[in-house]
Short mmCIF file of C-alpha atoms and ligand atoms in Angstrom, two decimals:
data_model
loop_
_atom_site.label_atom_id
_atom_site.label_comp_id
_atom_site.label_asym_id
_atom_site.label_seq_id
_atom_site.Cartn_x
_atom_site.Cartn_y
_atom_site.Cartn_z
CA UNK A 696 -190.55 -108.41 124.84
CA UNK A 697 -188.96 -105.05 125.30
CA UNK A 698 -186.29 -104.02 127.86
CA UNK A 699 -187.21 -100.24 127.19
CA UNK A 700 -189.77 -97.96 128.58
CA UNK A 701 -190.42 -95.66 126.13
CA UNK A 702 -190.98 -91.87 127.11
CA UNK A 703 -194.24 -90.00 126.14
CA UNK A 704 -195.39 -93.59 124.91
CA UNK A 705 -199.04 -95.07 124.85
CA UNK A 706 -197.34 -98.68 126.17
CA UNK A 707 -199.75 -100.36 123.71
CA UNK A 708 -198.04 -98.71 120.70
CA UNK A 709 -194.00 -98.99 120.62
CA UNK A 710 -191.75 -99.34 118.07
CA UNK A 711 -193.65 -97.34 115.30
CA UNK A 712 -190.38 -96.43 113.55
CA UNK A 713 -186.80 -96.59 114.04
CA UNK A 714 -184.80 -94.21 112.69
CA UNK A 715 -181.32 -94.97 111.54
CA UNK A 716 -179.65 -91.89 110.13
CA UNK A 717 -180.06 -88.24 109.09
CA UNK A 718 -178.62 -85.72 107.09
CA UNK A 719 -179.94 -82.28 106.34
CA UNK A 720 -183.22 -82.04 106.65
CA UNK A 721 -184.31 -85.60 106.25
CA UNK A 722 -184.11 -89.07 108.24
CA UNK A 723 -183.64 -92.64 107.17
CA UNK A 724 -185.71 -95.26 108.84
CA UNK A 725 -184.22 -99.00 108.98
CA UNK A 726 -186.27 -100.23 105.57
CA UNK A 727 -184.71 -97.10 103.75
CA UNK A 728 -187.75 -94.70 104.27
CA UNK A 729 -186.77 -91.09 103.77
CA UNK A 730 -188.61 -88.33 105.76
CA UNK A 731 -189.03 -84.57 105.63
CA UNK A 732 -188.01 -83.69 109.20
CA UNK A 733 -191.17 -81.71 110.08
CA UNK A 734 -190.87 -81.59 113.58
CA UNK A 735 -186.75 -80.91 114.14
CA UNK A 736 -186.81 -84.12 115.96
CA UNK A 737 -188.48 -82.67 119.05
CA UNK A 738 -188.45 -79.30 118.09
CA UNK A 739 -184.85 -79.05 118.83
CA UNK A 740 -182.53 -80.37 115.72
CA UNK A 741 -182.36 -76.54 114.66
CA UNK A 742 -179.36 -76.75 112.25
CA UNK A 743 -180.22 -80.24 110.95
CA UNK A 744 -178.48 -83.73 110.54
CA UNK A 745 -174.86 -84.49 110.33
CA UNK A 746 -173.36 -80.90 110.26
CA UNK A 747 -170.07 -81.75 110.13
CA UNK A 748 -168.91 -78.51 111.97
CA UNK A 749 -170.52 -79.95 114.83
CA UNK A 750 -169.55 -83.16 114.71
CA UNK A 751 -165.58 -81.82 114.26
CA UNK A 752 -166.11 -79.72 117.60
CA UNK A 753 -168.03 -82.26 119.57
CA UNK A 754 -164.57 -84.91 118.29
CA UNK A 755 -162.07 -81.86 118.82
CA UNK A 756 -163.44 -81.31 122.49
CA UNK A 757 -163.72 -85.07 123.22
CA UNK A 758 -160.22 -85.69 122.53
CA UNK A 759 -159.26 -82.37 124.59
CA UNK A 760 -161.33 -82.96 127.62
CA UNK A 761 -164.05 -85.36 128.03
CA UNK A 762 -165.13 -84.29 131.32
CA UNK A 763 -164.65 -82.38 134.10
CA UNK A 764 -167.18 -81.15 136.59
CA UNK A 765 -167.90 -77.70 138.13
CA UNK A 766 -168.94 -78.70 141.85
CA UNK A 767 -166.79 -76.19 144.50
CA UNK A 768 -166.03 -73.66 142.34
CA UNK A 769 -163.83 -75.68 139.35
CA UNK A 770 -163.95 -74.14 136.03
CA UNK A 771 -163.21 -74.86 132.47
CA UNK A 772 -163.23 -71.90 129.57
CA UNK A 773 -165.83 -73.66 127.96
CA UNK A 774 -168.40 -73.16 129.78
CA UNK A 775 -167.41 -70.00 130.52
CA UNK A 776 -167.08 -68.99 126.97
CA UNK A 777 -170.59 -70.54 126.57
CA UNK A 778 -172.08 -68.51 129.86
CA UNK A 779 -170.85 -64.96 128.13
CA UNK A 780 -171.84 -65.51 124.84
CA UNK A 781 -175.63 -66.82 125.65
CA UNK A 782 -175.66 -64.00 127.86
CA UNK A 783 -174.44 -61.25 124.98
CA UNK A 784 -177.31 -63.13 122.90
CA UNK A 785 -180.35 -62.99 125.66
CA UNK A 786 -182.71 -60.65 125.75
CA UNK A 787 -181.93 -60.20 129.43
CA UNK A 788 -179.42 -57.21 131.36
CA UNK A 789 -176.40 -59.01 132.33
CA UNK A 790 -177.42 -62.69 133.48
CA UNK A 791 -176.33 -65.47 135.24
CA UNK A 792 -176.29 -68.69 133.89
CA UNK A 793 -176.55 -72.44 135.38
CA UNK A 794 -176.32 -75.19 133.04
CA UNK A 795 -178.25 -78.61 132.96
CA UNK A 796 -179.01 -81.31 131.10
CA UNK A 797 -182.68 -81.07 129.70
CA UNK A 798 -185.46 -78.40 129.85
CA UNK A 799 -187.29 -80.07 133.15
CA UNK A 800 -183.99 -80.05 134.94
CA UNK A 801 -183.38 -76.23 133.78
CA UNK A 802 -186.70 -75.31 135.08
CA UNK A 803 -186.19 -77.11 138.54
CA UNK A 804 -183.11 -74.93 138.75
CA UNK A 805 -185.22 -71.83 138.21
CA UNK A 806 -187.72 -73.29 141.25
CA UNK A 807 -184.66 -74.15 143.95
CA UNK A 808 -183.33 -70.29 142.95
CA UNK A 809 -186.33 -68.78 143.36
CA UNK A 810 -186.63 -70.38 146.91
CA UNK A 811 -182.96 -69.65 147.82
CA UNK A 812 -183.17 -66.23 146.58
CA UNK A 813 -186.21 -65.24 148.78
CA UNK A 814 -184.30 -67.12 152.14
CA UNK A 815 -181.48 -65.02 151.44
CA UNK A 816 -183.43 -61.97 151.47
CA UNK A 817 -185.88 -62.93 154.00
CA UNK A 818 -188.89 -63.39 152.00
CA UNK A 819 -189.67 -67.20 152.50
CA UNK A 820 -193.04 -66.57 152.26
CA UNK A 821 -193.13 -65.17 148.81
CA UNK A 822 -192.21 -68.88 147.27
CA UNK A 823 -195.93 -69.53 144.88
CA UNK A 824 -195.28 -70.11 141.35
CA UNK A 825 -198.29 -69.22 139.02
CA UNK A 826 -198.12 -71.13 136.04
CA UNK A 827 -200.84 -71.28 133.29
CA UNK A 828 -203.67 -74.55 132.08
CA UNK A 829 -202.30 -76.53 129.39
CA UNK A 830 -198.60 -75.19 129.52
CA UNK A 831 -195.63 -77.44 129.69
CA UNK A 832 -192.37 -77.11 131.22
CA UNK A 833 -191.34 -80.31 131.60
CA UNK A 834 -191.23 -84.05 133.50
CA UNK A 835 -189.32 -84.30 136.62
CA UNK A 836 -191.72 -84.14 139.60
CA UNK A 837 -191.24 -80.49 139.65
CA UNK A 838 -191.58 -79.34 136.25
CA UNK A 839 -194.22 -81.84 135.83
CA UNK A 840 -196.42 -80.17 138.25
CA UNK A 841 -195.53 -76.51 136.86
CA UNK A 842 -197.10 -78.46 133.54
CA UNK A 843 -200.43 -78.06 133.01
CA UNK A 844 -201.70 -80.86 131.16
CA UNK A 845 -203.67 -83.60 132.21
CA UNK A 846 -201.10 -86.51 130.36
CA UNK A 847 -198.30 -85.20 132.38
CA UNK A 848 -200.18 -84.72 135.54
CA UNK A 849 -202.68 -87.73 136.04
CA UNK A 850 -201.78 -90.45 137.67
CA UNK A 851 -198.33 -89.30 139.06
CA UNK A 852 -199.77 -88.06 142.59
CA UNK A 853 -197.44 -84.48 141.92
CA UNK A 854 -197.16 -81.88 144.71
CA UNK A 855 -198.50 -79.27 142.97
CA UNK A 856 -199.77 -77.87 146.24
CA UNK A 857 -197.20 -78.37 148.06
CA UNK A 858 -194.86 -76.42 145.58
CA UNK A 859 -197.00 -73.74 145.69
CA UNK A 860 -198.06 -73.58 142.23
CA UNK A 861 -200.72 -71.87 141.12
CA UNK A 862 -203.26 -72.00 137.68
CA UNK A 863 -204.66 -69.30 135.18
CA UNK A 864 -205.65 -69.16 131.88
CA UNK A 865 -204.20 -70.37 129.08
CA UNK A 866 -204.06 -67.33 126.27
CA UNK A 867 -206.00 -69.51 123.55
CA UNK A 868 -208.59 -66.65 122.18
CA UNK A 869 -210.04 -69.64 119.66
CA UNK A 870 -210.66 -72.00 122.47
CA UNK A 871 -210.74 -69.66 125.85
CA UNK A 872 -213.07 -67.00 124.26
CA UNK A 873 -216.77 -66.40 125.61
CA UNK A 874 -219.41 -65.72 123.31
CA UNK A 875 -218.95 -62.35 121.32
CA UNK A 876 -216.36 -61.61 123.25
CA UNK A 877 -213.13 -59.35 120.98
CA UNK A 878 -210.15 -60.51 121.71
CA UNK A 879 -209.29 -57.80 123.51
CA UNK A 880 -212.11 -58.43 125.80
CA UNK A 881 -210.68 -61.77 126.06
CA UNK A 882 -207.31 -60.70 127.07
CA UNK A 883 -208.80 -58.11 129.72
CA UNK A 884 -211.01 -60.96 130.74
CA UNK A 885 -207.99 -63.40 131.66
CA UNK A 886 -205.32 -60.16 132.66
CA UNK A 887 -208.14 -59.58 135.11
CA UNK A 888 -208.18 -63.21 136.21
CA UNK A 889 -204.76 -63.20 136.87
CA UNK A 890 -204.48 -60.28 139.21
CA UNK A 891 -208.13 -61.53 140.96
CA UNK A 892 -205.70 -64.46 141.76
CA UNK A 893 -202.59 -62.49 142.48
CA UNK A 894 -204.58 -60.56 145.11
CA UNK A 895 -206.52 -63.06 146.55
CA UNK A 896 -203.63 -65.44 147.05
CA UNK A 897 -201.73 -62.14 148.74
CA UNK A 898 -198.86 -60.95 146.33
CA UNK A 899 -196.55 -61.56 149.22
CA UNK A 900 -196.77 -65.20 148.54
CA UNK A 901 -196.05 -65.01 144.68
CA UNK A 902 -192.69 -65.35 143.63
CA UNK A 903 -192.47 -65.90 139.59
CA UNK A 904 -195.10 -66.44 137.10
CA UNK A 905 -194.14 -69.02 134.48
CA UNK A 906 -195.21 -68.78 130.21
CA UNK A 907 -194.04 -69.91 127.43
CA UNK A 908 -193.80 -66.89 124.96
CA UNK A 909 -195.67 -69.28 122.17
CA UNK A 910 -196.78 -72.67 123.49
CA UNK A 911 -195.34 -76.05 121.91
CA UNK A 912 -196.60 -79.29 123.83
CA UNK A 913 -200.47 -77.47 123.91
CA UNK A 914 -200.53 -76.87 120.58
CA UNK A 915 -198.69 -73.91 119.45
CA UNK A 916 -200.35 -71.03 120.96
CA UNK A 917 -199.81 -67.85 120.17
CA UNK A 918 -201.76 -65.09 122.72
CA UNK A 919 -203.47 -62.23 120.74
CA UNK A 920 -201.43 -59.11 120.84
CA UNK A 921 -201.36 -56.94 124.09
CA UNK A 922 -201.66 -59.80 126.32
CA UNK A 923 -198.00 -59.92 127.72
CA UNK A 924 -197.74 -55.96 127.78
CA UNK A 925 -200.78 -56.29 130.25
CA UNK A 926 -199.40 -59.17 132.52
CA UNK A 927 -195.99 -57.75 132.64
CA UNK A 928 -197.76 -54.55 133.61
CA UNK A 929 -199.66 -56.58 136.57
CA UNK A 930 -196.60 -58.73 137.50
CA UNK A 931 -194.61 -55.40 138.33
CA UNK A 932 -197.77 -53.83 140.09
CA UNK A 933 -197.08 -56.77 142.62
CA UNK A 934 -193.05 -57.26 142.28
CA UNK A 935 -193.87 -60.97 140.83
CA UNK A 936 -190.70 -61.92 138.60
CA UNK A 937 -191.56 -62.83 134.92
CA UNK A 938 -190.14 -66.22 133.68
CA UNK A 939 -190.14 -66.66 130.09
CA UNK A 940 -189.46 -70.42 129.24
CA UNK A 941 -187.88 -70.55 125.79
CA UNK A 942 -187.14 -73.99 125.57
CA UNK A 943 -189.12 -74.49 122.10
CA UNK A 944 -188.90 -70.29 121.45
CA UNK A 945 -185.36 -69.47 121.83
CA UNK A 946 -182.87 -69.12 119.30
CA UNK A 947 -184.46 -68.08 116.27
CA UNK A 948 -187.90 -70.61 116.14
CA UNK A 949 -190.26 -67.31 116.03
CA UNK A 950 -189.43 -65.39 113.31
CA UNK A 951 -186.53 -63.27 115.64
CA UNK A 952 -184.13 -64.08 117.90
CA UNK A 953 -186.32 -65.29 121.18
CA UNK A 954 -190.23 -65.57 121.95
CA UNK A 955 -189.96 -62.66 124.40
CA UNK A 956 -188.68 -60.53 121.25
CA UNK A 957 -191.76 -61.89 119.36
CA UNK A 958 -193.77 -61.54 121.65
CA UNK A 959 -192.74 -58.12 123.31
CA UNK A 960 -191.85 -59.40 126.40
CA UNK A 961 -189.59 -57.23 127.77
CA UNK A 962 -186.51 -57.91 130.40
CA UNK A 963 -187.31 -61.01 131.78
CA UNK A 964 -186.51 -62.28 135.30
CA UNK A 965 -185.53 -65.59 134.75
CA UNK A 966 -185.32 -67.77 131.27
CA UNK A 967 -184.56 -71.22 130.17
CA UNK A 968 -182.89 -72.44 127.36
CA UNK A 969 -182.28 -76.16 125.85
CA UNK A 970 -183.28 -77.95 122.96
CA UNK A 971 -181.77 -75.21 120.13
CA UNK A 972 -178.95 -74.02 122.25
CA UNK A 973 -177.32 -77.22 121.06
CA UNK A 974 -179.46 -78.27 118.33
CA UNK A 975 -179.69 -81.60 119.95
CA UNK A 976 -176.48 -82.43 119.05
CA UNK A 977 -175.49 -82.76 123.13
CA UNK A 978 -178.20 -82.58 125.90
CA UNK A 979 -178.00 -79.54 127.58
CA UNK A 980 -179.60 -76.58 129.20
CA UNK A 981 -179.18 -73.36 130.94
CA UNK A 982 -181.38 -71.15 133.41
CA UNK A 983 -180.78 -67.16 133.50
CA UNK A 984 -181.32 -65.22 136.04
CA UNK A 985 -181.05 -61.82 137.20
CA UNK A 986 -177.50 -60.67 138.73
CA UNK A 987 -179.06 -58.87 141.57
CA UNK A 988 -180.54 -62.08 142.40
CA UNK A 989 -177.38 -63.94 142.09
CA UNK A 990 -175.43 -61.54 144.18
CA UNK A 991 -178.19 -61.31 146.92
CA UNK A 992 -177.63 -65.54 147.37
CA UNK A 993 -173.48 -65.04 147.58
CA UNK A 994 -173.24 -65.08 151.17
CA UNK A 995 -176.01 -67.70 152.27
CA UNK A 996 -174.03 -69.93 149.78
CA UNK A 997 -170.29 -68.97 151.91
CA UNK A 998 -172.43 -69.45 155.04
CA UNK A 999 -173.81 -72.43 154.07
CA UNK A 1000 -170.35 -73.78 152.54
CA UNK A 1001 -172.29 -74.04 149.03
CA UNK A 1002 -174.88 -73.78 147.21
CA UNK A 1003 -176.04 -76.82 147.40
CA UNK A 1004 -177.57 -77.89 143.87
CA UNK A 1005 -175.90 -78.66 140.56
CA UNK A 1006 -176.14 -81.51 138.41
CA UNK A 1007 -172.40 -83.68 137.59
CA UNK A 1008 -172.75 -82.79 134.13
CA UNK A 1009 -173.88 -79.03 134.52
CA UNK A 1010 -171.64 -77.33 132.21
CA UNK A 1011 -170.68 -80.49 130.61
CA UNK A 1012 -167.33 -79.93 128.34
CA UNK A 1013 -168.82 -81.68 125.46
CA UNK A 1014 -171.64 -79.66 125.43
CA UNK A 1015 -170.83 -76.68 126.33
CA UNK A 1016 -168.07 -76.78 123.01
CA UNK A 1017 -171.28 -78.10 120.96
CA UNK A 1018 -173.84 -75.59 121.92
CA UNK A 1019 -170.75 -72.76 121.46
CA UNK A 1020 -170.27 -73.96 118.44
CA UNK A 1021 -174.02 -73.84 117.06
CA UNK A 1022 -174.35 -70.34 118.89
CA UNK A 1023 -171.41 -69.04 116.67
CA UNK A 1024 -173.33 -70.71 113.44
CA UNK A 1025 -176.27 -68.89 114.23
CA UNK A 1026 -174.64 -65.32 114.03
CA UNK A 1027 -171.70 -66.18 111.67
CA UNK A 1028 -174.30 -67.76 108.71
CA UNK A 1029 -177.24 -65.61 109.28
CA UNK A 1030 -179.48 -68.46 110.75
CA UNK A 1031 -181.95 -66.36 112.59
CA UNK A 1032 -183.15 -63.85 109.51
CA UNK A 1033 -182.55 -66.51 107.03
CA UNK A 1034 -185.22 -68.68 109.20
CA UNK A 1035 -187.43 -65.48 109.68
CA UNK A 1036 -188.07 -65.55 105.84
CA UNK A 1037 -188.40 -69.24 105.45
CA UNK A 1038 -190.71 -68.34 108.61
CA UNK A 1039 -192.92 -66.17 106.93
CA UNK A 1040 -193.18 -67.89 104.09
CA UNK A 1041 -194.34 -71.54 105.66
CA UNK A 1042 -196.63 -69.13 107.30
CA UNK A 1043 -198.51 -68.03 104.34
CA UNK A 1044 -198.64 -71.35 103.05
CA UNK A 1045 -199.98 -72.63 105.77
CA UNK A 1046 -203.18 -70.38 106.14
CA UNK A 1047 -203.96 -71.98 102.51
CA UNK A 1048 -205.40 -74.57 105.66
CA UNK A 1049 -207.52 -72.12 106.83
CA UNK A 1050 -210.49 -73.34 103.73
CA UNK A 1051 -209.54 -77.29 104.23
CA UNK A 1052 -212.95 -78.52 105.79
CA UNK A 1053 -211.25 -80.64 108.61
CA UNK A 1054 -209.10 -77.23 109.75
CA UNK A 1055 -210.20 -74.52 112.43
CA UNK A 1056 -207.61 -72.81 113.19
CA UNK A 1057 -204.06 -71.87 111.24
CA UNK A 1058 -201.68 -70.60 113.99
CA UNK A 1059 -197.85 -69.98 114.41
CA UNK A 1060 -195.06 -67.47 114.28
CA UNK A 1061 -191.55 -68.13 112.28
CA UNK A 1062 -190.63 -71.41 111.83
CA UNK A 1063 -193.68 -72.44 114.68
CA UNK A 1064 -196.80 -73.15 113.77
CA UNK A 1065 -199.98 -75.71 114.35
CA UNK A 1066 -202.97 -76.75 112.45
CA UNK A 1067 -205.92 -77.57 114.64
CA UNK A 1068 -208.27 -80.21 113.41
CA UNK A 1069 -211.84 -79.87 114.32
CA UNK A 1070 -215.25 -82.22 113.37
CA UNK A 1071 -217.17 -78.56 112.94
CA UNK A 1072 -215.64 -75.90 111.29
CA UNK A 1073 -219.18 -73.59 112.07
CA UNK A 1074 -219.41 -74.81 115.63
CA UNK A 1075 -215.91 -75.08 116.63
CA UNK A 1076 -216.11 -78.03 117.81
CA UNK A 1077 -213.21 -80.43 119.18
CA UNK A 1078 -212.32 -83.93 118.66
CA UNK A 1079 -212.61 -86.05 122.02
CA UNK A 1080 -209.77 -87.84 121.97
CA UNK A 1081 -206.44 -87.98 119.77
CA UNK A 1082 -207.59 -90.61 117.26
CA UNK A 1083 -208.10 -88.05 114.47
CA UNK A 1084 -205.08 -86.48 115.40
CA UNK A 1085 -202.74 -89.76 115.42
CA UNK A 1086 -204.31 -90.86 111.88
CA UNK A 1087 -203.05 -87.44 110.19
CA UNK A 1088 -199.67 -88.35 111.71
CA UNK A 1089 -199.86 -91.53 110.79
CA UNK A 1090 -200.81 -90.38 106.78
CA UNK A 1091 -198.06 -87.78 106.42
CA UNK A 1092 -195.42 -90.00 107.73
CA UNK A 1093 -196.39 -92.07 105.29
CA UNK A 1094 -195.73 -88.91 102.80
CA UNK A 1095 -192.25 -89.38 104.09
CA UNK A 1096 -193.06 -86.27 106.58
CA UNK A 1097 -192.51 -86.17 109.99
CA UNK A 1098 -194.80 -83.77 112.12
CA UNK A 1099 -195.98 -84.45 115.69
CA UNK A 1100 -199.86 -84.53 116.73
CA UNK A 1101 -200.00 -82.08 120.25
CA UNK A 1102 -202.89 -82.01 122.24
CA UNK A 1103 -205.47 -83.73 121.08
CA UNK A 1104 -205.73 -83.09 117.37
CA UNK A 1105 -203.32 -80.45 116.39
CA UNK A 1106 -200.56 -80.83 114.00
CA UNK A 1107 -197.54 -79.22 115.12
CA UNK A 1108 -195.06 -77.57 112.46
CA UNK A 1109 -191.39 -76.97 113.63
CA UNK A 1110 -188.85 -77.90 110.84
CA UNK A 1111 -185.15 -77.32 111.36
CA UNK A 1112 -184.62 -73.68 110.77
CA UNK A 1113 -181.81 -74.66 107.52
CA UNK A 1114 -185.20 -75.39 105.99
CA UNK A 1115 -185.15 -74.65 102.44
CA UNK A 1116 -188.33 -72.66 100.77
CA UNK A 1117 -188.51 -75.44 98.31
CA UNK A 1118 -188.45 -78.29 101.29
CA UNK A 1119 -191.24 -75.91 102.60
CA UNK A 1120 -193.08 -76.54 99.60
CA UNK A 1121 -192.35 -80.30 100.43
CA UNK A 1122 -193.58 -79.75 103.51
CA UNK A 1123 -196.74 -77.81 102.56
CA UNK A 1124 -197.56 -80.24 100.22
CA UNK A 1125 -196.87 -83.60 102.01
CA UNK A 1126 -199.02 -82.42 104.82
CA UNK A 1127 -202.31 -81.31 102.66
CA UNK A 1128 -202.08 -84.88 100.92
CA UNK A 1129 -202.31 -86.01 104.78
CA UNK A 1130 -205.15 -83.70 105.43
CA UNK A 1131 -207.25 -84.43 102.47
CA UNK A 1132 -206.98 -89.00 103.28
CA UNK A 1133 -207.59 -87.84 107.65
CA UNK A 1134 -210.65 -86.03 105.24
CA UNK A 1135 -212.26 -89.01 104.11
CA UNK A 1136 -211.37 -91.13 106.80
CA UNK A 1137 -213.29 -88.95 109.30
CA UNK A 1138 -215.64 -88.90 106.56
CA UNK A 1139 -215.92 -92.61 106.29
CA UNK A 1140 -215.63 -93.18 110.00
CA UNK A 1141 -218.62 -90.58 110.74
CA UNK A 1142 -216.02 -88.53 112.71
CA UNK A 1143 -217.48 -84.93 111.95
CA UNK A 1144 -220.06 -83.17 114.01
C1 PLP B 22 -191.42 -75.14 126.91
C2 PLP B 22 -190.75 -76.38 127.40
N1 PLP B 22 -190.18 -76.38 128.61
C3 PLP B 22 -189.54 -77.47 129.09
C4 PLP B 22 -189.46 -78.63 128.35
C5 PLP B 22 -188.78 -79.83 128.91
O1 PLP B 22 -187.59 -80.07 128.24
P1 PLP B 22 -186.91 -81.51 128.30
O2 PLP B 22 -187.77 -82.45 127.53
O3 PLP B 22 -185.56 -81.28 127.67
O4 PLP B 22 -186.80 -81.88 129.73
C6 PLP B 22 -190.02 -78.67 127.07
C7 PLP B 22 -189.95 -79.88 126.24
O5 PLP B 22 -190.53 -79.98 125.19
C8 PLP B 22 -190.70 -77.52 126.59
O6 PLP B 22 -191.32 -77.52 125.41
#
């Protein structure tokens, strides 16, 4: 009987594997298994296991200062150190920075800011949040319902509505795409979508709209080119804000320094960070917004007598001297170009996929990337459910690789970005011996269309 509930779990399947240990690249399980990390944990163990830098600076700091919170206006140089060198590394003019715990909590941040920003300018109305289908941006009741698929959202009674959030398309040209249609028909198609919405929803209303540069949870998307220039050209038609959230993205996962650089998104609003800002060694996470915005909520928070949200381990002491730390390492040793050729390369290896009968679509940027499974190559057809999806993770963790099925039946690819080009070849290899035995079990099963 177990005393745990796990997270993310099917409550009929626990306790597939426990890991143990890790070093590198690789993780122990308890019967001595070794595993190519294929997934960085949860797309967040950027500069691997056991880096004893890390592990130095996370002792160093505990012995110096364990804790100390930042409620009323206490500070330690830690976090400040951390605020100015994340914002010297963002893609954004001069930010401000809060700091959390996890990516959901980072993104609730962003939501309370956006409705204390437009009380302190008298704007209440404009509080609507457009996010897009089959995003995700988290778990807590709030992120969950800015989340827009149906395992985070059924069943949990959200107030979507009642936070004001609002749907359009997700940019997936393979799936989203009507018949003959370019893909630059396609992205006209959904740009036009959005600002039918925009408009008919009164921009007035609309505060922020919410993407991840490239997906992660639905499957590694990655929208055809043009598509952001056009909805960044729509969003500042109607004074929307544009909120890139780079939990997955940031910090060298694309092939340059952040999604929005990838993906020519340019000047953001608001962003959030976790995940690779520490490389998982500490839980934390930070949301950036614009100074103007900052300085317009000064004096509501002196008339108030604060602002009144923070968590007790925003800007964390630990953390903050862990995720410093791991920002140093990635200028000082080169991490983001070094990963943007490992990037490229995984990439090219991976469209090999593209002629594997059980593959439809090859897709990814840097060190990102998915392989969708289909039972029709011709027809395009989609699995129904995850089975297919869960067997290929099942047969390349027993290849002694870790990679992660994401909705439905696509493999996602995210290996630490210290990732050696011969480990890629592990990789690579590992995961078309899993491919060809999902193959013949769909095969054997009657699984193909
Ligand atoms: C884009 C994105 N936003 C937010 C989150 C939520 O982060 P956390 O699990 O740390 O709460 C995730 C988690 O995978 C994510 O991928």
């Amino acid at each position: 009987m177990t005393h745990l509930i796990y997270p993310t779990t099917n409550f009929k399947a626990i306790e597939q594997i426990s890991i143990e240990r890790g070093d590198g690249c690789y993780v122990w399980d308890t019967e001595g298994n070794q595993y190519l990390e294929g997934l960085s944990g949860l797309w967040c163990t950027a500069l691997g296991y056991a880096n004893q830098e890390l592990i130095d600076v996370t002792a160093e700091q505990m012995k110096k200062l364990t804790f100390s919170h930042m409620f009323g206006g206490k500070t330690h140089k830690v976090a400040i150190e951390l605020s100015e060198k994340l914002a010297d590394m963002i893609p954004m003019r001069d930010p401000v920075i809060s700091f959390g715990n996890s990516g959901s909590d980072a993104n609730d941040t962003h939501i309370k800011l956006l409705r204390y920003y437009h009380e302190a300018i008298n704007k209440t109305e404009k509080r609507k949040i457009i996010a897009r289908h089959r995003s995700y941006h988290g778990v807590t009741v709030a992120a969950a319902s800015l989340t827009g698929l149906p395992v985070t959202q059924n069943h949990f009674d959200l107030p979507v509505d009642a936070l004001g959030i609002l749907r359009t398309d997700h940019p997936h040209y393979y799936r989203g795409k009507e018949r003959g249609e370019s893909e630059n028909q396609f992205v006209d198609r959904i740009v036009s979508n959005l600002e039918n919405l925009i408009i008919s929803e009164n921009p007035e209303t609309i505060a922020a709209f919410i993407a991840e540069p490239i997906t992660g949870a639905s499957g590694v998307i990655v929208p055809p080119e043009g598509y952001y220039e056009k909805v960044q050209s729509v969003l500042s038609k109607y004074n929307i804000m544009f909120w890139a959230d780079e939990v997955i993205t940031g910090f060298g996962r694309t092939g340059s320094d952040f999604g929005c650089t990838t993906m020519n998104i340019h000047d953001p609003d608001m962003m959030t960070f976790a995940k690779q800002l520490s490389s998982a060694y500490m839980p934390i996470s930070a949301s950036a917004i614009r100074r103007d915005v900052y300085e317009a909520m000064i004096d509501q928070s002196a008339a108030a007598g604060a602002f009144g949200h923070g968590y007790t381990y925003s800007g964390h002491p630990v953390a903050c001297a862990v995720a410093l730390r791991v920002l140093e390492i990635y200028d000082r040793d080169n991490i983001f170009s070094r990963a943007s050729a490992t990037g490229a390369y995984l990439q090219e290896q991976l469209k090999k996929f593209e002629s594997h009968p059980l593959v439809g679509e090859v897709r990814g940027r840097g060190l990102l990337a998915a392989l969708e499974l289909v039972p029709n190559k011709e027809l395009e057809h989609q699995f129904q459910d995850g089975r297919v999806g869960g067997v290929a993770q099942k047969m390349a963790q027993d290849n002694g690789l870790l990679i992660r099925t994401v909705a439905g039946s696509s493999i996602g690819i995210c290996p630490p970005l210290i990732i050696s080009k011969n480990q890629v070849d592990e990789l690579v290899d590992k995961l078309g011996d899993a491919l060809d035995k999902t193959f013949e079990y769909c095969k054997t099963y009657k699984l193909f269309t």
